[in-house]
Amino acid sequence: MLPRITGTSVVGRSLQRGLVMSISPTQRMLAEGAGFWRLNATLPLMRAVDIIERKRDGHELGSEEIEFLVTGYVGGQVPDYQMAAFCMAVVWQGMTSAETETLTRAMIASGETVSLDGIGRPTVDKHSTGGVGDKTTLVVAPLAASMGVAVPKLSGRGLGHTGGTLDKLESIPGMRIDLSLAELVRCCREVGMAVASPTADVVPADRKIYALRDATATVRSLPLIVSSIMSKKLAVETEAIVLDVKVGEGAFFTTLDQARAFANAAIALGERFGRRVRCVLTAMDRPLGRTVGNLLEVEEAIATLRGDGPPDFVALCTEVAAQMVLAAQPASDVDALRRNATEKLKDGGALAVFERWVLAQGGDLSAVVDGRVAYASRQLEVVAKRSGHVSRVHALAVGHLAMELGAGRETKESDVDHTAGIVFDVQVGDRVEAGQRIAVLHTNRDGDAAIWADALRDTVELSAEPVLVAHPVIAVIGGAETN
Ligand code: URA
Protein backbone atom coordinates (compact mmCIF):
# COMPACT_ATOMS: atom_id res chain seq x y z
CA MET A 1 0.00 0.00 0.00
CA LEU A 2 1.24 3.52 -0.83
CA PRO A 3 2.10 5.77 2.11
CA ARG A 4 -0.41 8.65 2.35
CA ILE A 5 0.65 12.26 2.40
CA THR A 6 -1.09 14.15 5.13
CA GLY A 7 -1.35 17.86 5.68
CA THR A 8 1.24 17.55 8.45
CA SER A 9 3.90 15.60 6.54
CA VAL A 10 6.92 17.52 5.21
CA VAL A 11 5.75 17.17 1.61
CA GLY A 12 2.19 17.90 2.69
CA ARG A 13 3.16 21.10 4.47
CA SER A 14 5.21 22.18 1.47
CA LEU A 15 2.30 21.46 -0.83
CA GLN A 16 0.00 23.42 1.43
CA ARG A 17 2.24 26.43 1.39
CA GLY A 18 2.53 26.20 -2.37
CA LEU A 19 6.29 25.50 -2.12
CA VAL A 20 6.09 22.49 -4.43
CA MET A 21 5.07 23.67 -7.87
CA SER A 22 6.57 20.84 -9.84
CA ILE A 23 6.28 17.24 -8.68
CA SER A 24 7.01 13.79 -10.04
CA PRO A 25 4.21 11.44 -11.19
CA THR A 26 4.62 9.41 -7.98
CA GLN A 27 4.41 12.51 -5.81
CA ARG A 28 1.32 13.60 -7.83
CA MET A 29 -0.34 10.23 -7.20
CA LEU A 30 0.41 10.49 -3.51
CA ALA A 31 -0.78 14.08 -3.40
CA GLU A 32 -4.04 13.32 -5.17
CA GLY A 33 -4.64 10.39 -2.86
CA ALA A 34 -4.48 12.83 0.02
CA GLY A 35 -7.00 15.22 -1.53
CA PHE A 36 -4.56 17.72 -3.03
CA TRP A 37 -5.20 19.17 -6.46
CA ARG A 38 -4.61 22.45 -8.20
CA LEU A 39 -6.73 24.85 -10.16
CA ASN A 40 -4.24 25.26 -12.98
CA ALA A 41 -0.59 24.67 -13.75
CA THR A 42 0.48 28.02 -12.31
CA LEU A 43 -1.17 27.54 -8.93
CA PRO A 44 0.06 25.42 -6.03
CA LEU A 45 -1.52 22.14 -4.99
CA MET A 46 -4.03 22.63 -2.20
CA ARG A 47 -6.59 20.75 -0.15
CA ALA A 48 -10.05 22.03 0.77
CA VAL A 49 -9.72 20.69 4.32
CA ASP A 50 -6.66 22.86 5.00
CA ILE A 51 -8.45 25.98 3.79
CA ILE A 52 -11.49 25.20 5.95
CA GLU A 53 -9.19 24.66 8.92
CA ARG A 54 -7.44 27.99 8.35
CA LYS A 55 -10.77 29.84 8.16
CA ARG A 56 -12.05 27.97 11.21
CA ASP A 57 -8.99 29.19 13.13
CA GLY A 58 -9.55 32.80 12.11
CA HIS A 59 -6.84 33.27 9.47
CA GLU A 60 -7.25 35.53 6.46
CA LEU A 61 -7.33 33.41 3.31
CA GLY A 62 -5.34 34.17 0.19
CA SER A 63 -7.10 34.74 -3.10
CA GLU A 64 -5.94 31.37 -4.55
CA GLU A 65 -7.45 29.55 -1.59
CA ILE A 66 -10.86 31.15 -2.08
CA GLU A 67 -10.71 30.69 -5.87
CA PHE A 68 -9.73 27.08 -5.31
CA LEU A 69 -12.79 26.43 -3.16
CA VAL A 70 -15.32 28.22 -5.36
CA THR A 71 -14.01 26.83 -8.63
CA GLY A 72 -13.62 23.38 -7.12
CA TYR A 73 -17.16 23.46 -5.75
CA VAL A 74 -18.70 24.51 -9.06
CA GLY A 75 -16.55 21.93 -10.88
CA GLY A 76 -17.50 19.11 -8.51
CA GLN A 77 -14.02 18.51 -7.01
CA VAL A 78 -15.02 20.06 -3.67
CA PRO A 79 -17.99 18.18 -2.20
CA ASP A 80 -21.06 19.71 -0.51
CA TYR A 81 -19.89 18.78 2.98
CA GLN A 82 -16.62 20.69 2.60
CA MET A 83 -18.30 23.78 1.16
CA ALA A 84 -20.89 23.65 3.96
CA ALA A 85 -18.12 23.43 6.56
CA PHE A 86 -16.35 26.35 4.93
CA CYS A 87 -19.54 28.47 4.97
CA MET A 88 -20.06 27.65 8.65
CA ALA A 89 -16.45 28.68 9.38
CA VAL A 90 -17.21 32.01 7.63
CA VAL A 91 -20.41 32.41 9.70
CA TRP A 92 -18.25 32.22 12.83
CA GLN A 93 -15.05 33.94 11.72
CA GLY A 94 -16.29 36.41 9.11
CA MET A 95 -14.22 37.61 6.17
CA THR A 96 -12.05 40.67 5.56
CA SER A 97 -13.02 43.07 2.78
CA ALA A 98 -10.25 41.62 0.64
CA GLU A 99 -11.56 38.07 1.15
CA THR A 100 -15.13 39.19 0.40
CA GLU A 101 -13.93 40.83 -2.81
CA THR A 102 -12.10 37.68 -3.88
CA LEU A 103 -15.11 35.51 -3.09
CA THR A 104 -17.33 37.82 -5.13
CA ARG A 105 -14.88 37.87 -8.06
CA ALA A 106 -14.61 34.07 -7.98
CA MET A 107 -18.39 33.71 -8.00
CA ILE A 108 -18.77 36.14 -10.91
CA ALA A 109 -15.98 34.33 -12.80
CA SER A 110 -17.94 31.07 -12.52
CA GLY A 111 -20.28 32.30 -15.27
CA GLU A 112 -20.97 34.93 -17.89
CA THR A 113 -21.05 38.69 -17.44
CA VAL A 114 -23.34 41.05 -19.31
CA SER A 115 -21.55 43.83 -21.19
CA LEU A 116 -23.66 46.94 -21.76
CA ASP A 117 -21.43 48.61 -24.36
CA GLY A 118 -23.46 50.56 -26.88
CA ILE A 119 -26.58 51.04 -24.74
CA GLY A 120 -26.20 54.77 -25.33
CA ARG A 121 -27.32 55.97 -21.90
CA PRO A 122 -25.94 55.86 -18.36
CA THR A 123 -26.82 52.47 -16.89
CA VAL A 124 -28.13 51.59 -13.44
CA ASP A 125 -29.44 48.44 -11.80
CA LYS A 126 -31.79 48.28 -8.82
CA HIS A 127 -32.21 45.49 -6.31
CA SER A 128 -34.58 45.02 -3.39
CA THR A 129 -33.78 42.75 -0.47
CA GLY A 130 -37.45 41.74 -0.59
CA GLY A 131 -40.62 42.45 1.24
CA VAL A 132 -44.40 42.15 1.41
CA GLY A 133 -46.24 43.98 -1.38
CA ASP A 134 -42.92 45.04 -2.90
CA LYS A 135 -43.80 45.90 -6.51
CA THR A 136 -41.24 48.74 -6.62
CA THR A 137 -39.33 47.53 -9.69
CA LEU A 138 -42.49 47.69 -11.82
CA VAL A 139 -42.64 51.42 -11.22
CA VAL A 140 -39.08 52.62 -10.62
CA ALA A 141 -37.51 50.90 -13.62
CA PRO A 142 -39.79 52.64 -16.19
CA LEU A 143 -39.73 55.82 -14.10
CA ALA A 144 -35.92 55.99 -14.05
CA ALA A 145 -35.83 55.06 -17.76
CA SER A 146 -38.25 57.91 -18.51
CA MET A 147 -35.70 60.19 -16.79
CA GLY A 148 -32.93 59.22 -19.21
CA VAL A 149 -31.06 56.22 -17.80
CA ALA A 150 -31.13 52.57 -18.91
CA VAL A 151 -32.17 49.84 -16.47
CA PRO A 152 -31.14 46.27 -17.37
CA LYS A 153 -32.36 44.05 -14.59
CA LEU A 154 -32.13 40.40 -13.68
CA SER A 155 -34.81 39.65 -11.09
CA GLY A 156 -35.80 36.75 -8.89
CA ARG A 157 -38.86 34.77 -7.91
CA GLY A 158 -40.60 34.99 -4.58
CA LEU A 159 -39.96 32.54 -1.78
CA GLY A 160 -41.80 32.31 1.52
CA HIS A 161 -43.63 35.47 2.53
CA THR A 162 -41.69 37.79 0.19
CA GLY A 163 -42.83 38.25 -3.39
CA GLY A 164 -40.64 38.20 -6.49
CA THR A 165 -40.75 40.50 -9.51
CA LEU A 166 -40.73 37.61 -11.98
CA ASP A 167 -43.94 36.15 -10.50
CA LYS A 168 -45.61 39.54 -10.77
CA LEU A 169 -44.54 39.87 -14.40
CA GLU A 170 -45.84 36.40 -15.22
CA SER A 171 -49.32 37.52 -14.20
CA ILE A 172 -49.31 39.66 -17.38
CA PRO A 173 -50.48 37.41 -20.26
CA GLY A 174 -47.69 36.64 -22.72
CA MET A 175 -44.93 38.42 -20.76
CA ARG A 176 -41.57 36.76 -21.49
CA ILE A 177 -39.05 36.74 -18.69
CA ASP A 178 -36.74 34.10 -20.17
CA LEU A 179 -34.79 36.58 -22.31
CA SER A 180 -31.33 35.65 -23.52
CA LEU A 181 -28.65 38.05 -22.32
CA ALA A 182 -28.47 39.47 -25.88
CA GLU A 183 -32.26 40.08 -25.82
CA LEU A 184 -31.96 41.77 -22.43
CA VAL A 185 -29.39 44.21 -23.80
CA ARG A 186 -31.37 44.79 -27.03
CA CYS A 187 -34.61 45.50 -25.16
CA CYS A 188 -32.75 47.88 -22.89
CA ARG A 189 -31.22 49.70 -25.87
CA GLU A 190 -34.61 50.03 -27.59
CA VAL A 191 -36.91 50.74 -24.65
CA GLY A 192 -34.56 51.93 -21.88
CA MET A 193 -35.24 48.96 -19.62
CA ALA A 194 -35.61 45.18 -19.49
CA VAL A 195 -36.35 42.71 -16.71
CA ALA A 196 -35.51 39.03 -17.08
CA SER A 197 -34.81 35.90 -15.14
CA PRO A 198 -31.08 35.21 -14.67
CA THR A 199 -29.92 32.59 -17.16
CA ALA A 200 -28.16 29.53 -15.77
CA ASP A 201 -24.89 31.06 -16.99
CA VAL A 202 -24.95 34.10 -14.69
CA VAL A 203 -23.11 33.47 -11.40
CA PRO A 204 -23.81 29.70 -11.28
CA ALA A 205 -21.59 29.51 -8.18
CA ASP A 206 -24.08 31.57 -6.19
CA ARG A 207 -27.01 29.36 -7.20
CA LYS A 208 -25.15 26.27 -5.96
CA ILE A 209 -23.69 27.85 -2.84
CA TYR A 210 -26.92 29.61 -1.84
CA ALA A 211 -28.92 26.37 -2.06
CA LEU A 212 -26.32 24.73 0.18
CA ARG A 213 -26.36 27.64 2.66
CA ASP A 214 -30.13 27.48 2.78
CA ALA A 215 -29.98 23.82 3.80
CA THR A 216 -27.11 24.19 6.29
CA ALA A 217 -28.14 27.26 8.34
CA THR A 218 -25.33 29.33 6.85
CA VAL A 219 -27.32 32.08 5.14
CA ARG A 220 -26.83 34.51 8.05
CA SER A 221 -23.31 35.77 7.43
CA LEU A 222 -22.70 39.33 6.25
CA PRO A 223 -19.80 38.57 3.86
CA LEU A 224 -21.70 35.62 2.37
CA ILE A 225 -24.88 37.70 1.96
CA VAL A 226 -23.04 40.67 0.46
CA SER A 227 -21.02 38.57 -1.98
CA SER A 228 -24.11 36.57 -2.97
CA ILE A 229 -26.32 39.59 -3.67
CA MET A 230 -23.60 41.77 -5.16
CA SER A 231 -22.10 39.08 -7.41
CA LYS A 232 -25.44 38.88 -9.25
CA LYS A 233 -25.59 42.67 -9.56
CA LEU A 234 -21.94 43.11 -10.55
CA ALA A 235 -22.22 40.44 -13.25
CA VAL A 236 -24.41 42.90 -15.17
CA GLU A 237 -21.97 45.69 -15.91
CA THR A 238 -24.05 48.74 -15.05
CA GLU A 239 -22.19 51.86 -13.97
CA ALA A 240 -24.30 52.19 -10.84
CA ILE A 241 -26.42 50.07 -8.51
CA VAL A 242 -29.18 51.13 -6.14
CA LEU A 243 -30.12 48.75 -3.35
CA ASP A 244 -33.53 49.10 -1.71
CA VAL A 245 -32.66 47.62 1.68
CA LYS A 246 -35.90 46.75 3.45
CA VAL A 247 -35.94 46.89 7.25
CA GLY A 248 -38.54 45.42 9.59
CA GLU A 249 -40.41 42.28 10.54
CA GLY A 250 -41.45 41.52 6.93
CA ALA A 251 -37.90 41.86 5.58
CA PHE A 252 -34.68 39.84 5.42
CA PHE A 253 -33.05 42.47 7.70
CA THR A 254 -35.27 42.95 10.72
CA THR A 255 -33.19 45.67 12.45
CA LEU A 256 -31.76 48.96 11.28
CA ASP A 257 -28.29 47.91 12.45
CA GLN A 258 -28.34 44.82 10.23
CA ALA A 259 -29.57 46.85 7.27
CA ARG A 260 -26.90 49.53 7.74
CA ALA A 261 -24.14 46.95 8.09
CA PHE A 262 -25.26 45.32 4.85
CA ALA A 263 -25.54 48.68 3.07
CA ASN A 264 -22.05 49.79 4.13
CA ALA A 265 -20.51 46.46 3.12
CA ALA A 266 -22.28 46.49 -0.25
CA ILE A 267 -21.17 50.06 -0.98
CA ALA A 268 -17.56 49.23 -0.04
CA LEU A 269 -17.62 46.11 -2.21
CA GLY A 270 -19.12 48.02 -5.14
CA GLU A 271 -16.31 50.58 -4.86
CA ARG A 272 -13.71 47.81 -5.14
CA PHE A 273 -15.31 46.94 -8.46
CA GLY A 274 -15.40 50.59 -9.58
CA ARG A 275 -19.20 50.81 -9.35
CA ARG A 276 -21.22 53.52 -7.66
CA VAL A 277 -23.60 51.96 -5.13
CA ARG A 278 -26.31 53.82 -3.22
CA CYS A 279 -28.57 52.21 -0.63
CA VAL A 280 -32.06 53.35 0.28
CA LEU A 281 -33.12 51.91 3.64
CA THR A 282 -36.91 51.55 3.61
CA ALA A 283 -39.60 50.44 6.05
CA MET A 284 -40.93 46.88 5.89
CA ASP A 285 -42.69 46.74 9.25
CA ARG A 286 -45.91 47.20 7.21
CA PRO A 287 -46.80 46.01 3.71
CA LEU A 288 -45.89 48.41 0.89
CA GLY A 289 -48.94 50.03 -0.70
CA ARG A 290 -52.40 48.50 -0.47
CA THR A 291 -51.95 45.24 -2.38
CA VAL A 292 -50.13 41.95 -1.75
CA GLY A 293 -50.22 39.28 -4.47
CA ASN A 294 -48.90 39.17 -7.98
CA LEU A 295 -51.68 40.31 -10.34
CA LEU A 296 -53.08 42.66 -7.69
CA GLU A 297 -49.67 44.30 -7.32
CA VAL A 298 -49.33 44.71 -11.09
CA GLU A 299 -52.64 46.56 -11.08
CA GLU A 300 -51.45 48.80 -8.25
CA ALA A 301 -48.18 49.48 -10.07
CA ILE A 302 -50.11 50.54 -13.18
CA ALA A 303 -52.40 52.76 -11.10
CA THR A 304 -49.25 54.36 -9.64
CA LEU A 305 -47.81 54.94 -13.11
CA ARG A 306 -51.13 56.62 -13.96
CA GLY A 307 -50.60 59.04 -11.07
CA ASP A 308 -53.03 57.26 -8.76
CA GLY A 309 -50.81 55.26 -6.37
CA PRO A 310 -51.02 55.01 -2.57
CA PRO A 311 -48.98 57.76 -0.88
CA ASP A 312 -46.38 55.49 0.80
CA PHE A 313 -45.64 53.67 -2.45
CA VAL A 314 -45.48 56.87 -4.49
CA ALA A 315 -43.09 58.40 -1.95
CA LEU A 316 -40.85 55.33 -2.05
CA CYS A 317 -40.81 55.09 -5.85
CA THR A 318 -40.04 58.78 -6.25
CA GLU A 319 -37.03 58.52 -3.93
CA VAL A 320 -35.68 55.26 -5.36
CA ALA A 321 -35.98 56.49 -8.96
CA ALA A 322 -34.27 59.79 -8.04
CA GLN A 323 -31.46 57.83 -6.35
CA MET A 324 -31.10 55.57 -9.40
CA VAL A 325 -30.63 58.55 -11.73
CA LEU A 326 -28.31 60.25 -9.23
CA ALA A 327 -26.20 57.11 -8.97
CA ALA A 328 -25.96 56.91 -12.77
CA GLN A 329 -25.36 60.66 -13.18
CA PRO A 330 -23.66 61.83 -9.97
CA ALA A 331 -23.50 65.48 -11.06
CA SER A 332 -27.31 65.76 -10.94
CA ASP A 333 -29.24 67.74 -8.34
CA VAL A 334 -31.21 65.26 -6.24
CA ASP A 335 -34.08 67.64 -5.47
CA ALA A 336 -34.53 68.34 -9.19
CA LEU A 337 -34.54 64.57 -9.77
CA ARG A 338 -37.25 64.08 -7.13
CA ARG A 339 -39.37 66.76 -8.81
CA ASN A 340 -38.75 65.20 -12.22
CA ALA A 341 -39.77 61.75 -10.91
CA THR A 342 -43.00 63.19 -9.47
CA GLU A 343 -43.71 64.87 -12.81
CA LYS A 344 -43.09 61.69 -14.84
CA LEU A 345 -45.60 59.79 -12.67
CA LYS A 346 -48.19 62.52 -13.31
CA ASP A 347 -47.64 63.26 -16.99
CA GLY A 348 -47.66 59.65 -18.22
CA GLY A 349 -43.94 59.66 -19.18
CA ALA A 350 -43.16 56.64 -16.97
CA LEU A 351 -46.36 54.84 -18.00
CA ALA A 352 -45.41 55.20 -21.69
CA VAL A 353 -42.05 53.47 -21.02
CA PHE A 354 -43.82 50.74 -19.02
CA GLU A 355 -46.22 50.05 -21.91
CA ARG A 356 -43.40 49.94 -24.50
CA TRP A 357 -41.40 47.62 -22.25
CA VAL A 358 -44.26 45.16 -21.62
CA LEU A 359 -44.96 45.05 -25.37
CA ALA A 360 -41.25 44.52 -26.14
CA GLN A 361 -41.21 41.47 -23.84
CA GLY A 362 -44.39 40.05 -25.43
CA GLY A 363 -46.85 41.07 -22.69
CA ASP A 364 -50.47 41.97 -23.34
CA LEU A 365 -51.88 44.67 -21.06
CA SER A 366 -55.26 44.92 -22.78
CA ALA A 367 -57.13 42.94 -20.10
CA VAL A 368 -55.82 45.20 -17.33
CA VAL A 369 -56.42 48.36 -19.37
CA ASP A 370 -59.99 47.34 -20.38
CA GLY A 371 -60.94 46.17 -16.87
CA ARG A 372 -61.30 42.53 -18.04
CA VAL A 373 -58.85 41.03 -15.54
CA ALA A 374 -59.71 37.46 -14.48
CA TYR A 375 -59.61 37.64 -10.71
CA ALA A 376 -59.56 34.70 -8.29
CA SER A 377 -62.86 32.81 -7.91
CA ARG A 378 -63.42 33.90 -4.27
CA GLN A 379 -63.30 37.51 -3.02
CA LEU A 380 -63.90 37.70 0.71
CA GLU A 381 -64.65 41.05 2.30
CA VAL A 382 -63.27 41.68 5.78
CA VAL A 383 -64.86 44.35 7.98
CA ALA A 384 -63.52 45.99 11.15
CA LYS A 385 -65.14 44.85 14.39
CA ARG A 386 -64.37 48.11 16.17
CA SER A 387 -63.40 51.68 15.41
CA GLY A 388 -59.98 53.29 15.75
CA HIS A 389 -56.92 54.63 13.96
CA VAL A 390 -54.74 52.11 12.16
CA SER A 391 -51.46 52.16 14.08
CA ARG A 392 -49.82 49.06 12.59
CA VAL A 393 -50.33 46.51 9.83
CA HIS A 394 -48.04 43.59 10.58
CA ALA A 395 -46.11 42.87 7.39
CA LEU A 396 -44.96 39.38 8.31
CA ALA A 397 -48.45 38.18 9.28
CA VAL A 398 -49.86 39.72 6.08
CA GLY A 399 -47.20 37.89 4.05
CA HIS A 400 -48.10 34.59 5.73
CA LEU A 401 -51.81 35.10 5.14
CA ALA A 402 -51.20 35.95 1.46
CA MET A 403 -49.28 32.66 1.19
CA GLU A 404 -52.19 30.76 2.71
CA LEU A 405 -54.45 32.30 0.10
CA GLY A 406 -52.10 30.93 -2.58
CA ALA A 407 -50.06 34.02 -3.48
CA GLY A 408 -46.69 32.78 -2.20
CA ARG A 409 -44.28 29.95 -2.81
CA GLU A 410 -43.65 27.56 0.11
CA THR A 411 -40.69 25.86 -1.57
CA LYS A 412 -38.72 26.65 -4.70
CA GLU A 413 -40.66 23.94 -6.52
CA SER A 414 -44.20 25.07 -5.62
CA ASP A 415 -46.44 27.10 -7.96
CA VAL A 416 -47.92 30.46 -7.09
CA ASP A 417 -51.49 31.47 -7.83
CA HIS A 418 -51.02 34.77 -9.67
CA THR A 419 -54.56 35.94 -8.87
CA ALA A 420 -54.44 35.30 -5.09
CA GLY A 421 -53.69 38.00 -2.53
CA ILE A 422 -55.01 40.84 -0.42
CA VAL A 423 -56.26 44.34 -1.24
CA PHE A 424 -56.36 46.65 1.78
CA ASP A 425 -58.86 49.48 1.97
CA VAL A 426 -56.92 51.05 4.83
CA GLN A 427 -53.28 51.78 5.63
CA VAL A 428 -51.38 52.94 8.71
CA GLY A 429 -52.72 56.35 9.78
CA ASP A 430 -56.27 55.85 8.44
CA ARG A 431 -59.38 56.14 10.62
CA VAL A 432 -61.62 53.03 10.61
CA GLU A 433 -65.23 52.73 11.77
CA ALA A 434 -66.73 49.48 13.13
CA GLY A 435 -68.39 47.61 10.26
CA GLN A 436 -66.23 49.34 7.61
CA ARG A 437 -64.54 47.10 5.01
CA ILE A 438 -60.81 47.04 5.65
CA ALA A 439 -59.65 44.47 3.06
CA VAL A 440 -60.68 42.00 0.38
CA LEU A 441 -59.04 38.57 0.27
CA HIS A 442 -58.63 37.00 -3.19
CA THR A 443 -58.25 33.23 -3.39
CA ASN A 444 -59.06 30.11 -5.38
CA ARG A 445 -58.70 27.92 -2.29
CA ASP A 446 -61.49 26.31 -0.25
CA GLY A 447 -60.37 27.47 3.21
CA ASP A 448 -62.62 28.86 5.95
CA ALA A 449 -63.47 32.50 5.18
CA ALA A 450 -64.14 33.34 8.86
CA ILE A 451 -60.71 32.07 9.94
CA TRP A 452 -59.01 34.07 7.19
CA ALA A 453 -61.03 37.18 8.07
CA ASP A 454 -59.94 36.88 11.72
CA ALA A 455 -56.34 36.42 10.62
CA LEU A 456 -56.55 39.56 8.50
CA ARG A 457 -58.12 41.56 11.36
CA ASP A 458 -55.28 40.37 13.63
CA THR A 459 -52.72 41.93 11.27
CA VAL A 460 -54.29 45.38 11.76
CA GLU A 461 -53.73 47.17 15.08
CA LEU A 462 -56.10 50.01 16.01
CA SER A 463 -55.40 52.77 18.50
CA ALA A 464 -57.70 55.31 20.10
CA GLU A 465 -55.35 58.17 19.22
CA PRO A 466 -54.58 59.50 15.72
CA VAL A 467 -51.36 58.05 14.30
CA LEU A 468 -48.47 59.89 12.64
CA VAL A 469 -47.35 58.10 9.48
CA ALA A 470 -43.59 57.71 9.09
CA HIS A 471 -42.05 58.26 5.63
CA PRO A 472 -41.19 54.86 4.07
CA VAL A 473 -37.60 55.99 3.38
CA ILE A 474 -35.57 55.69 6.58
CA ALA A 475 -32.16 56.71 5.22
CA VAL A 476 -30.06 56.99 2.08
CA ILE A 477 -26.45 55.78 2.27
CA GLY A 478 -23.72 56.23 -0.32
CA GLY A 479 -22.22 59.16 -2.22
CA ALA A 480 -22.59 62.71 -0.94
CA GLU A 481 -26.26 62.25 -0.12
CA THR A 482 -25.64 60.01 2.90
CA ASN A 483 -27.89 60.74 5.86
N1 URA B 1 -30.41 36.88 -0.92
C1 URA B 1 -29.41 36.43 -1.71
O1 URA B 1 -29.48 36.47 -2.93
N2 URA B 1 -28.31 35.93 -1.09
C2 URA B 1 -28.17 35.89 0.23
O2 URA B 1 -27.15 35.44 0.72
C3 URA B 1 -29.23 36.35 1.04
C4 URA B 1 -30.34 36.85 0.43
PDB file of N, CA, C and O and ligand atoms in Angstrom, residues 206 210 213 219 224-225 228-229 232 252, ligand 1:
ATOM      1  N   ASP A 206     -23.175  31.112  -7.254  1.00  0.00           N
ATOM      2  CA  ASP A 206     -24.083  31.574  -6.193  1.00  0.00           C
ATOM      3  C   ASP A 206     -25.294  30.653  -6.086  1.00  0.00           C
ATOM      4  O   ASP A 206     -25.750  30.356  -4.985  1.00  0.00           O
ATOM      5  N   TYR A 210     -25.762  29.125  -2.621  1.00  0.00           N
ATOM      6  CA  TYR A 210     -26.923  29.611  -1.842  1.00  0.00           C
ATOM      7  C   TYR A 210     -27.841  28.460  -1.452  1.00  0.00           C
ATOM      8  O   TYR A 210     -28.335  28.404  -0.316  1.00  0.00           O
ATOM      9  N   ARG A 213     -26.259  26.823   1.429  1.00  0.00           N
ATOM     10  CA  ARG A 213     -26.359  27.642   2.658  1.00  0.00           C
ATOM     11  C   ARG A 213     -27.756  27.547   3.244  1.00  0.00           C
ATOM     12  O   ARG A 213     -27.924  27.479   4.461  1.00  0.00           O
ATOM     13  N   VAL A 219     -26.964  30.866   5.899  1.00  0.00           N
ATOM     14  CA  VAL A 219     -27.324  32.077   5.143  1.00  0.00           C
ATOM     15  C   VAL A 219     -26.881  33.321   5.916  1.00  0.00           C
ATOM     16  O   VAL A 219     -26.349  34.269   5.357  1.00  0.00           O
ATOM     17  N   LEU A 224     -21.069  36.556   3.319  1.00  0.00           N
ATOM     18  CA  LEU A 224     -21.704  35.625   2.367  1.00  0.00           C
ATOM     19  C   LEU A 224     -22.927  36.279   1.722  1.00  0.00           C
ATOM     20  O   LEU A 224     -23.180  36.106   0.530  1.00  0.00           O
ATOM     21  N   ILE A 225     -23.689  37.031   2.511  1.00  0.00           N
ATOM     22  CA  ILE A 225     -24.877  37.701   1.963  1.00  0.00           C
ATOM     23  C   ILE A 225     -24.451  38.768   0.954  1.00  0.00           C
ATOM     24  O   ILE A 225     -24.986  38.850  -0.158  1.00  0.00           O
ATOM     25  N   SER A 228     -23.059  37.236  -2.209  1.00  0.00           N
ATOM     26  CA  SER A 228     -24.110  36.571  -2.966  1.00  0.00           C
ATOM     27  C   SER A 228     -24.959  37.587  -3.730  1.00  0.00           C
ATOM     28  O   SER A 228     -25.156  37.483  -4.947  1.00  0.00           O
ATOM     29  N   ILE A 229     -25.449  38.595  -3.019  1.00  0.00           N
ATOM     30  CA  ILE A 229     -26.324  39.590  -3.671  1.00  0.00           C
ATOM     31  C   ILE A 229     -25.531  40.406  -4.684  1.00  0.00           C
ATOM     32  O   ILE A 229     -25.955  40.597  -5.832  1.00  0.00           O
ATOM     33  N   LYS A 232     -24.406  38.925  -8.208  1.00  0.00           N
ATOM     34  CA  LYS A 232     -25.435  38.882  -9.249  1.00  0.00           C
ATOM     35  C   LYS A 232     -25.667  40.266  -9.845  1.00  0.00           C
ATOM     36  O   LYS A 232     -26.029  40.394 -11.003  1.00  0.00           O
ATOM     37  N   PHE A 252     -35.835  40.684   5.116  1.00  0.00           N
ATOM     38  CA  PHE A 252     -34.680  39.840   5.418  1.00  0.00           C
ATOM     39  C   PHE A 252     -33.892  40.447   6.587  1.00  0.00           C
ATOM     40  O   PHE A 252     -33.426  39.739   7.471  1.00  0.00           O
TER      41      PHE A 252
HETATM   42  N1  URA B   1     -30.405  36.883  -0.916  1.00  0.00           N
HETATM   43  C1  URA B   1     -29.407  36.431  -1.705  1.00  0.00           C
HETATM   44  O1  URA B   1     -29.483  36.466  -2.933  1.00  0.00           O
HETATM   45  N2  URA B   1     -28.313  35.932  -1.090  1.00  0.00           N
HETATM   46  C2  URA B   1     -28.175  35.893   0.232  1.00  0.00           C
HETATM   47  O2  URA B   1     -27.154  35.435   0.723  1.00  0.00           O
HETATM   48  C3  URA B   1     -29.227  36.355   1.036  1.00  0.00           C
HETATM   49  C4  URA B   1     -30.342  36.849   0.433  1.00  0.00           C
END
